[in-house]
Tab-separated table of C-alpha atoms in Angstrom:
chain	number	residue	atom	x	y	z
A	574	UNK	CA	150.643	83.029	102.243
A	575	UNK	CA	153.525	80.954	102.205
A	576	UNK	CA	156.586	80.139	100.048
A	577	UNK	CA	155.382	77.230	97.608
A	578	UNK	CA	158.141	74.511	96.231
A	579	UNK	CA	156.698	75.631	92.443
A	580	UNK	CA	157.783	79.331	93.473
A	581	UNK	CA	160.894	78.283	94.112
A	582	UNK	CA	160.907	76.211	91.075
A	583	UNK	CA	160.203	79.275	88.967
A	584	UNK	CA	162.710	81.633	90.279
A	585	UNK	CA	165.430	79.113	89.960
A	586	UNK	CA	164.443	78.163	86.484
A	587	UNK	CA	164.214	82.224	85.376
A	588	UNK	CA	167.519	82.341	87.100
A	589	UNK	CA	169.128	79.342	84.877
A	590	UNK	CA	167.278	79.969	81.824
A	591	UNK	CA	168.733	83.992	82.050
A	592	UNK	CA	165.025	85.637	80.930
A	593	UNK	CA	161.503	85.682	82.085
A	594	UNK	CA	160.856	84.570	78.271
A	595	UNK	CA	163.379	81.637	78.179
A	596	UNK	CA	162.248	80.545	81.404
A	597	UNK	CA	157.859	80.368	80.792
A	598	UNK	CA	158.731	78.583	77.378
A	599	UNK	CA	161.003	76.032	79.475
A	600	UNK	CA	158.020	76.070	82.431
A	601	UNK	CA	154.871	75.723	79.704
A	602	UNK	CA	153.579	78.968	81.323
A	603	UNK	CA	153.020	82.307	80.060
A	604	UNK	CA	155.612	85.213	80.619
A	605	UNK	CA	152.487	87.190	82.739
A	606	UNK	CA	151.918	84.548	84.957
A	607	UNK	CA	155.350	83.444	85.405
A	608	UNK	CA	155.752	87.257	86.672
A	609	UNK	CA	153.032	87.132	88.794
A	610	UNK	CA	154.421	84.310	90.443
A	611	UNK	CA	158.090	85.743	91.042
A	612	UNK	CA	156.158	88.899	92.035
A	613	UNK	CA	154.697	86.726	94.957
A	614	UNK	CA	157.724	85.082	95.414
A	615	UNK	CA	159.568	88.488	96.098
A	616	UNK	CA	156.823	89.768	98.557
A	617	UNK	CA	156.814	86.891	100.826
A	618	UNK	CA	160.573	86.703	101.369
A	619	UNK	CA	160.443	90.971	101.309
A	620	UNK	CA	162.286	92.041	98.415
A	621	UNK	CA	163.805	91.691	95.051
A	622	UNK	CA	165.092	89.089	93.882
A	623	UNK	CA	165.731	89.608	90.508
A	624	UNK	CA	166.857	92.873	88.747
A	625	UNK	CA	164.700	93.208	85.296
A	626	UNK	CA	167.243	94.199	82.319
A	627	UNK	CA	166.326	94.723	78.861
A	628	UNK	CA	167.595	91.481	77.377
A	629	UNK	CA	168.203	89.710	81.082
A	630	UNK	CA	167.753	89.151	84.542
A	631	UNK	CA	170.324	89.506	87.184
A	632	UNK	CA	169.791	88.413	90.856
A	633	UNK	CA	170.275	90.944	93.229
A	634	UNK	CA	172.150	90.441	96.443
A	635	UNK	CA	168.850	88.721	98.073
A	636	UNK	CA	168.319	86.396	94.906
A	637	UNK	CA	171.931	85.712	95.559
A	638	UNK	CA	171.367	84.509	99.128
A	639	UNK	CA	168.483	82.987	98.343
A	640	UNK	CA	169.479	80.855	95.180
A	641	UNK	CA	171.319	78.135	96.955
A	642	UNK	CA	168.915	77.671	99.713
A	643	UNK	CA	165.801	77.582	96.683
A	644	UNK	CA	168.137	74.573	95.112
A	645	UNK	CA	168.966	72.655	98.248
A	646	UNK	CA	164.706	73.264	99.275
A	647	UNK	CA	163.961	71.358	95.826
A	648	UNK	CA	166.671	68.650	95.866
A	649	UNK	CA	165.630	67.598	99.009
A	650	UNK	CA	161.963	67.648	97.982
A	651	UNK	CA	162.541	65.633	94.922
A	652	UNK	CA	164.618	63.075	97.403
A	653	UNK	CA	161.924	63.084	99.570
A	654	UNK	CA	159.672	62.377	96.737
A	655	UNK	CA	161.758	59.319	95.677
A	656	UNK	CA	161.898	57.745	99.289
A	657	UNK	CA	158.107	57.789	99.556
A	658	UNK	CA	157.839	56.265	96.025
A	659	UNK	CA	160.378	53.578	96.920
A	660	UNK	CA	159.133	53.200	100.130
A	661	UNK	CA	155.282	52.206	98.289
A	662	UNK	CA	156.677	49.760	96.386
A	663	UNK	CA	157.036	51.985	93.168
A	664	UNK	CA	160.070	50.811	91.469
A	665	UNK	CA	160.650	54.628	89.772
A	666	UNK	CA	162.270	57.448	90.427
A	667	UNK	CA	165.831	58.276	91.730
A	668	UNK	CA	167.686	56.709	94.397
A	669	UNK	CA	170.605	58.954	95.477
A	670	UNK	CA	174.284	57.124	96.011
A	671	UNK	CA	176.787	58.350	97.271
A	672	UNK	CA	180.434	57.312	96.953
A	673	UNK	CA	184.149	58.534	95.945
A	674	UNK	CA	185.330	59.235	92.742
A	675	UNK	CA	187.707	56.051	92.379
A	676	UNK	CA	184.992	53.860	93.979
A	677	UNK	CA	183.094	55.099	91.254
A	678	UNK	CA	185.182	54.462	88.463
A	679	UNK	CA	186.234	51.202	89.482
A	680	UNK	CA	183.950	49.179	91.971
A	681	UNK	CA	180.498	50.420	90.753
A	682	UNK	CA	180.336	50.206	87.323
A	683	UNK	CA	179.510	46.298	87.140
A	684	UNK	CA	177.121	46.469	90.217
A	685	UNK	CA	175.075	49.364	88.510
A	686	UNK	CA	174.497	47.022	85.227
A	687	UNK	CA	173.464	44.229	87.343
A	688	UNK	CA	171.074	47.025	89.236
A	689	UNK	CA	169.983	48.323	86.181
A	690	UNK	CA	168.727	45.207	84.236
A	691	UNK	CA	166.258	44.513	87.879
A	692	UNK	CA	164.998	48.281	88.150
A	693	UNK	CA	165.131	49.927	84.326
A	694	UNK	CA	162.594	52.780	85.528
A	695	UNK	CA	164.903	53.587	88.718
A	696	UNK	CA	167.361	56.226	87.515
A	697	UNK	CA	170.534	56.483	90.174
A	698	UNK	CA	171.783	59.688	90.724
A	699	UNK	CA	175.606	59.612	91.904
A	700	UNK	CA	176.936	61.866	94.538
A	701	UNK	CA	180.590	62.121	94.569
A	702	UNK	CA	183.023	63.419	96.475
A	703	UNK	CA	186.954	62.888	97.036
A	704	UNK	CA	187.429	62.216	101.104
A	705	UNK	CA	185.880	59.658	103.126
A	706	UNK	CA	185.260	62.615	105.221
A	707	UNK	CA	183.149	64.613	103.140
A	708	UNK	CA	181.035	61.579	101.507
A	709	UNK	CA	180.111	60.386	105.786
A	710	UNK	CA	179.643	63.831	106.580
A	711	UNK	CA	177.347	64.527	103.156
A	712	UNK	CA	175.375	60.818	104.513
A	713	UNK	CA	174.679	62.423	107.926
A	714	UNK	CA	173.091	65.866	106.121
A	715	UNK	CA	171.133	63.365	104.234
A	716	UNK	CA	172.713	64.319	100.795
A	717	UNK	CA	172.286	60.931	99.313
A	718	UNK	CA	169.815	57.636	100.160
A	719	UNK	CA	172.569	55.171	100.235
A	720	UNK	CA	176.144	55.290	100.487
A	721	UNK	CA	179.236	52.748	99.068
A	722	UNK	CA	182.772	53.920	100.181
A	723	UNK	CA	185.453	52.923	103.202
A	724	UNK	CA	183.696	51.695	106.132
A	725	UNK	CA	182.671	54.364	108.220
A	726	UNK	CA	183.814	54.314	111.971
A	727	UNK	CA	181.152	54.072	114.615
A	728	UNK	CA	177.927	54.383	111.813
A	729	UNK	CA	175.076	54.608	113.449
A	730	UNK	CA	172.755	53.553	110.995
A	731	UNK	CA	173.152	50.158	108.638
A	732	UNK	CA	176.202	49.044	107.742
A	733	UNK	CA	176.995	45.810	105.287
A	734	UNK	CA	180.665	44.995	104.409
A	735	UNK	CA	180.987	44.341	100.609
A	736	UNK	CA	184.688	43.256	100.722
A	737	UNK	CA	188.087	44.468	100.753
A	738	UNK	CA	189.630	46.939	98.534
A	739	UNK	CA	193.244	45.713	97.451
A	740	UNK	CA	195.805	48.542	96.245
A	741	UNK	CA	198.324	48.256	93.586
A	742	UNK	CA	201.499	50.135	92.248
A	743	UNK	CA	200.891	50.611	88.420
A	744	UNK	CA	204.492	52.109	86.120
A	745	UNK	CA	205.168	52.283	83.030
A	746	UNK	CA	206.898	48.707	81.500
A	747	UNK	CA	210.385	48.221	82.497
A	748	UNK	CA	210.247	50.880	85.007
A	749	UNK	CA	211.455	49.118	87.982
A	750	UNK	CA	214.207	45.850	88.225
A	751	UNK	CA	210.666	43.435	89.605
A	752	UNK	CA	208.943	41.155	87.384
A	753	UNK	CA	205.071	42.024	86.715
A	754	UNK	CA	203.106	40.711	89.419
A	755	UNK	CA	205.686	41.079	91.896
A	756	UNK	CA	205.334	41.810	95.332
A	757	UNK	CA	207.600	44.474	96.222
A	758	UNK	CA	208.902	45.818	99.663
A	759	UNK	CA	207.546	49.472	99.926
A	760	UNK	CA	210.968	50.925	101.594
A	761	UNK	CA	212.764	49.542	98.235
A	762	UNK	CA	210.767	52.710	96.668
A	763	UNK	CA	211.637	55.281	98.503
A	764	UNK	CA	213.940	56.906	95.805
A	765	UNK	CA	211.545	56.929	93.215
A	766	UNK	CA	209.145	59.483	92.257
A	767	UNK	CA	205.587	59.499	92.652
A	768	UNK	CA	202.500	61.021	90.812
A	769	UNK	CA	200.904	62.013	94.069
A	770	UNK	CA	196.863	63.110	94.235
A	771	UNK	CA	195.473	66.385	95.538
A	772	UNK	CA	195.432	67.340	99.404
A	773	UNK	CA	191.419	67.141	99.631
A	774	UNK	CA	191.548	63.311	97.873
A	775	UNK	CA	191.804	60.648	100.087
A	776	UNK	CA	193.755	58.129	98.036
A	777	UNK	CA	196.633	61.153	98.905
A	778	UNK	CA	195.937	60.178	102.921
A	779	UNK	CA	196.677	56.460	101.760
A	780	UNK	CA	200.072	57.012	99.618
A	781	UNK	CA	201.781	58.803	102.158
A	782	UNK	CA	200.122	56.588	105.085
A	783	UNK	CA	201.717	53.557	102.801
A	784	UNK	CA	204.969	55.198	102.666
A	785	UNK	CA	205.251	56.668	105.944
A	786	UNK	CA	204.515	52.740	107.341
A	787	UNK	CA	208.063	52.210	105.325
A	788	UNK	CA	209.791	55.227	106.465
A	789	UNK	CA	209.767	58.036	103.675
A	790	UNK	CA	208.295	60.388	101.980
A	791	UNK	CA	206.966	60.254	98.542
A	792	UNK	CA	208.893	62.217	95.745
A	793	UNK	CA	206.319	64.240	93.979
A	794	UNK	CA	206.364	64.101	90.100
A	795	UNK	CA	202.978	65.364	89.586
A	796	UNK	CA	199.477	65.526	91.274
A	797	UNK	CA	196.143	64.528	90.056
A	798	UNK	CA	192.603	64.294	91.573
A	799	UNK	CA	191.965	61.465	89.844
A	800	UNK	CA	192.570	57.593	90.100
A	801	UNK	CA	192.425	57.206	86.224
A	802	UNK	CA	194.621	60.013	85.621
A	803	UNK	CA	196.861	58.258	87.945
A	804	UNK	CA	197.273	55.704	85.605
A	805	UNK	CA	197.701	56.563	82.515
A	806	UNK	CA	200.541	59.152	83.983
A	807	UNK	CA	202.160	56.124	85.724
A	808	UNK	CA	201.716	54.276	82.318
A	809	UNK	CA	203.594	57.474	80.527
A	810	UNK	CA	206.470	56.738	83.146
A	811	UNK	CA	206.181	59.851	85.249
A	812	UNK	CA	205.931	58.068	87.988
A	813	UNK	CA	204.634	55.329	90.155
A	814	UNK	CA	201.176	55.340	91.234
A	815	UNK	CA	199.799	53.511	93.983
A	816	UNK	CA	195.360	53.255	93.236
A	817	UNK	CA	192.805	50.870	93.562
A	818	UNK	CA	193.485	47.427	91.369
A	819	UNK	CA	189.691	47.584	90.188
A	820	UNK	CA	190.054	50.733	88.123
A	821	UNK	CA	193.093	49.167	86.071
A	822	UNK	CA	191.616	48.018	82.935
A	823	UNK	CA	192.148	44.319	81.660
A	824	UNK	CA	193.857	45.670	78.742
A	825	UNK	CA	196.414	47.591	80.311
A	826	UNK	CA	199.739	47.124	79.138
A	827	UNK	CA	202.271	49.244	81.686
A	828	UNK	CA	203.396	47.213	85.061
A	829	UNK	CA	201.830	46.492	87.738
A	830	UNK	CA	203.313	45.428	91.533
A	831	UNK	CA	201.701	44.390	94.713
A	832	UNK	CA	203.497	46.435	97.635
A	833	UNK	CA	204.268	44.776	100.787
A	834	UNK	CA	202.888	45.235	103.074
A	835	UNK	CA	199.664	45.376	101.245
A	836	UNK	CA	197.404	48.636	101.083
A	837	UNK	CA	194.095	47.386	102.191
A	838	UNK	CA	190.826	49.181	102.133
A	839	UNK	CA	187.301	47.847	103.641
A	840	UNK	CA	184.643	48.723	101.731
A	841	UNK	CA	180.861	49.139	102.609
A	842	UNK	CA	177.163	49.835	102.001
A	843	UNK	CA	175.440	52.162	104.575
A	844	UNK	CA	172.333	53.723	105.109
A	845	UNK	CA	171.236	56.625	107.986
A	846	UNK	CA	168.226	54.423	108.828
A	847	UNK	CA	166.935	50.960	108.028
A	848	UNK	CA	166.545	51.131	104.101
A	849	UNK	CA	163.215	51.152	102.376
A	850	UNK	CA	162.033	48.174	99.748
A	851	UNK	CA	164.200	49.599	96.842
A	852	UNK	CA	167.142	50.782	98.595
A	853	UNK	CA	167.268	47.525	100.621
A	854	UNK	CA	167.117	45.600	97.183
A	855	UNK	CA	170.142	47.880	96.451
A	856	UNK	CA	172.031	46.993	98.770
A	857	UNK	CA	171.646	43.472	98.352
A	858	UNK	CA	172.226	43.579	94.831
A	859	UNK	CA	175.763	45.574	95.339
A	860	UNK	CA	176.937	43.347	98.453
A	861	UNK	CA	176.900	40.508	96.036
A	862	UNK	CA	177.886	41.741	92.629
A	863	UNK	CA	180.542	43.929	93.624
A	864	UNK	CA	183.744	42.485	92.612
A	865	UNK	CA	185.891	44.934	94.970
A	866	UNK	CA	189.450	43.102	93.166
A	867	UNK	CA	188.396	42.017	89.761
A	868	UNK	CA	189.535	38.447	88.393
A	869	UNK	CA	191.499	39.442	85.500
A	870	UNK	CA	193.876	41.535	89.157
A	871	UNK	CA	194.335	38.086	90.733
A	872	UNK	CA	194.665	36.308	87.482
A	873	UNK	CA	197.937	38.685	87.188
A	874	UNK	CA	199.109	39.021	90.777
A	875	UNK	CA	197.695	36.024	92.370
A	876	UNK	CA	195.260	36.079	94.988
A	877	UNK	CA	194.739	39.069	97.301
A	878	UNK	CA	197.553	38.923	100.506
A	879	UNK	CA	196.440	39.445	103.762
């Protein structure tokens, strides 16, 4: 006998559902044969999983060890379950994407309507992270079908450019002696203060790559994880913020400055192998509806410098 994916299935579900009762209503099973099955379960891997309370279960230190490894076993099977439906043709299922949070918030959200309106049935599934690092790293462990962020250096597998991210320094109105839409010298700003992002984002590698290029160090008001956080504290005047020009809303009142020299960020589409039917559809459909600087940006700076 061998573990079976429905096994695992089961035991995570008793596990998340906190009772063998919960769990076989959630399952559509009875309570006997859902025991039967973690019974089985328990034998093959050679132990306990699960510690039977009155009211509750609680995994032992096995189940413990074992709970992550049961998750990641299923993801990947449902994954691998969506690539072979893709790959047929069959326009349902999940397509994985991986990206950044700010990329996210500001460069997908138009692409992903577009995508929608072709493929209804195809749900997308994104897979975030905050570092280049850990979304190329997360690509190469096959955590997600498809990935948009910076391009990656020496990818092996496909790679489309979709454009060039343009960065802009967002305060609150009347902040700074520049008119809106001016482009300002970065070493003029070395006195002010900055709201600065966490260590493990990577829009914090950019700010102080930006300002080390002029020959300071950014003074730290406040940190955030967040791009959108970012701006609304730079719009509250607690300092400036230096983020992606796509996630500032048309409507947004506060100031906003182009820094010279500009803070420039490719931006691409890659896959670990050559994509199948649906995820090559994908692509195409991002590479050309991605506005990476949106119009109502250059309408108020002018176009992108270079």
């Amino acid at each position: 006998m061998s573990v079976s994916l429905r096994q695992l299935e089961y035991f995570i579900t008793v596990v998340d559902e906190g009772s063998f009762t919960r769990a076989a209503e959630v399952l559509g099973m009875s309570q006997p044969g859902l025991s039967h099955q973690i019974q089985a379960l328990e034998r093959e891997l050679g132990g306990p999983l699960l510690e039977r309370l009155p009211r509750q279960v609680r995994l032992t230190p096995a189940g413990r060890t074992a709970l992550p490894h049961a998750r990641a076993s299923l993801a990947h099977a449902q994954r691998a379950s969506s690539a072979a439906r893709r790959a047929s043709g069959v326009e349902t299922g999940e397509l994985h994407v991986g990206t950044l949070y700010s990329i996210s918030t500001g460069v997908l959200p138009g692409a992903l309507r577009t995508w929608r309106r072709e493929y209804p049935e195809l749900q997308v599934h994104l897979v975030e992270f905050p570092h280049t690092n850990e979304l190329i790293a997360a690509m190469e462990a096959g955590a997600a079908d498809v990935a948009v962020g910076p391009t990656p250096p020496d990818w092996d597998g496909p790679c489309r450019t979709i454009g060039v991210e343009e960065f802009v320094i967002a305060a609150a109105p009347d902040a700074l002696p520049y008119p809106d839409g001016a482009q300002v010298p970065m070493v003029d700003l070395a006195q002010q203060e900055w709201v600065h992002y966490t260590a493990r984002s990577g829009l914090s590698d950019i700010l102080n790559a930006a300002c080390g290029q002029a020959g300071f160090t950014p003074k730290l008001s406040v940190r955030t994880e967040q791009s959108a956080s970012a701006l609304s504290l730079a719009r509250a005047g607690i300092g400036l913020a230096l983020l992606p020009g796509n996630i500032v809303p048309r409507h947004f009142d506060g100031a906003l400055l182009r820094p010279d020299p500009p803070v420039l960020r490719p931006l691409s589409v890659y896959t670990r192998v050559r994509p199948d039917p649906i995820t090559a559809a994908f692509v195409s459909a991002i590479s050309v509806e991605t506005l990476v600087t949106p119009t109502h940006i250059t309408d108020r700076l002018g176009p992108p410098t270079r």
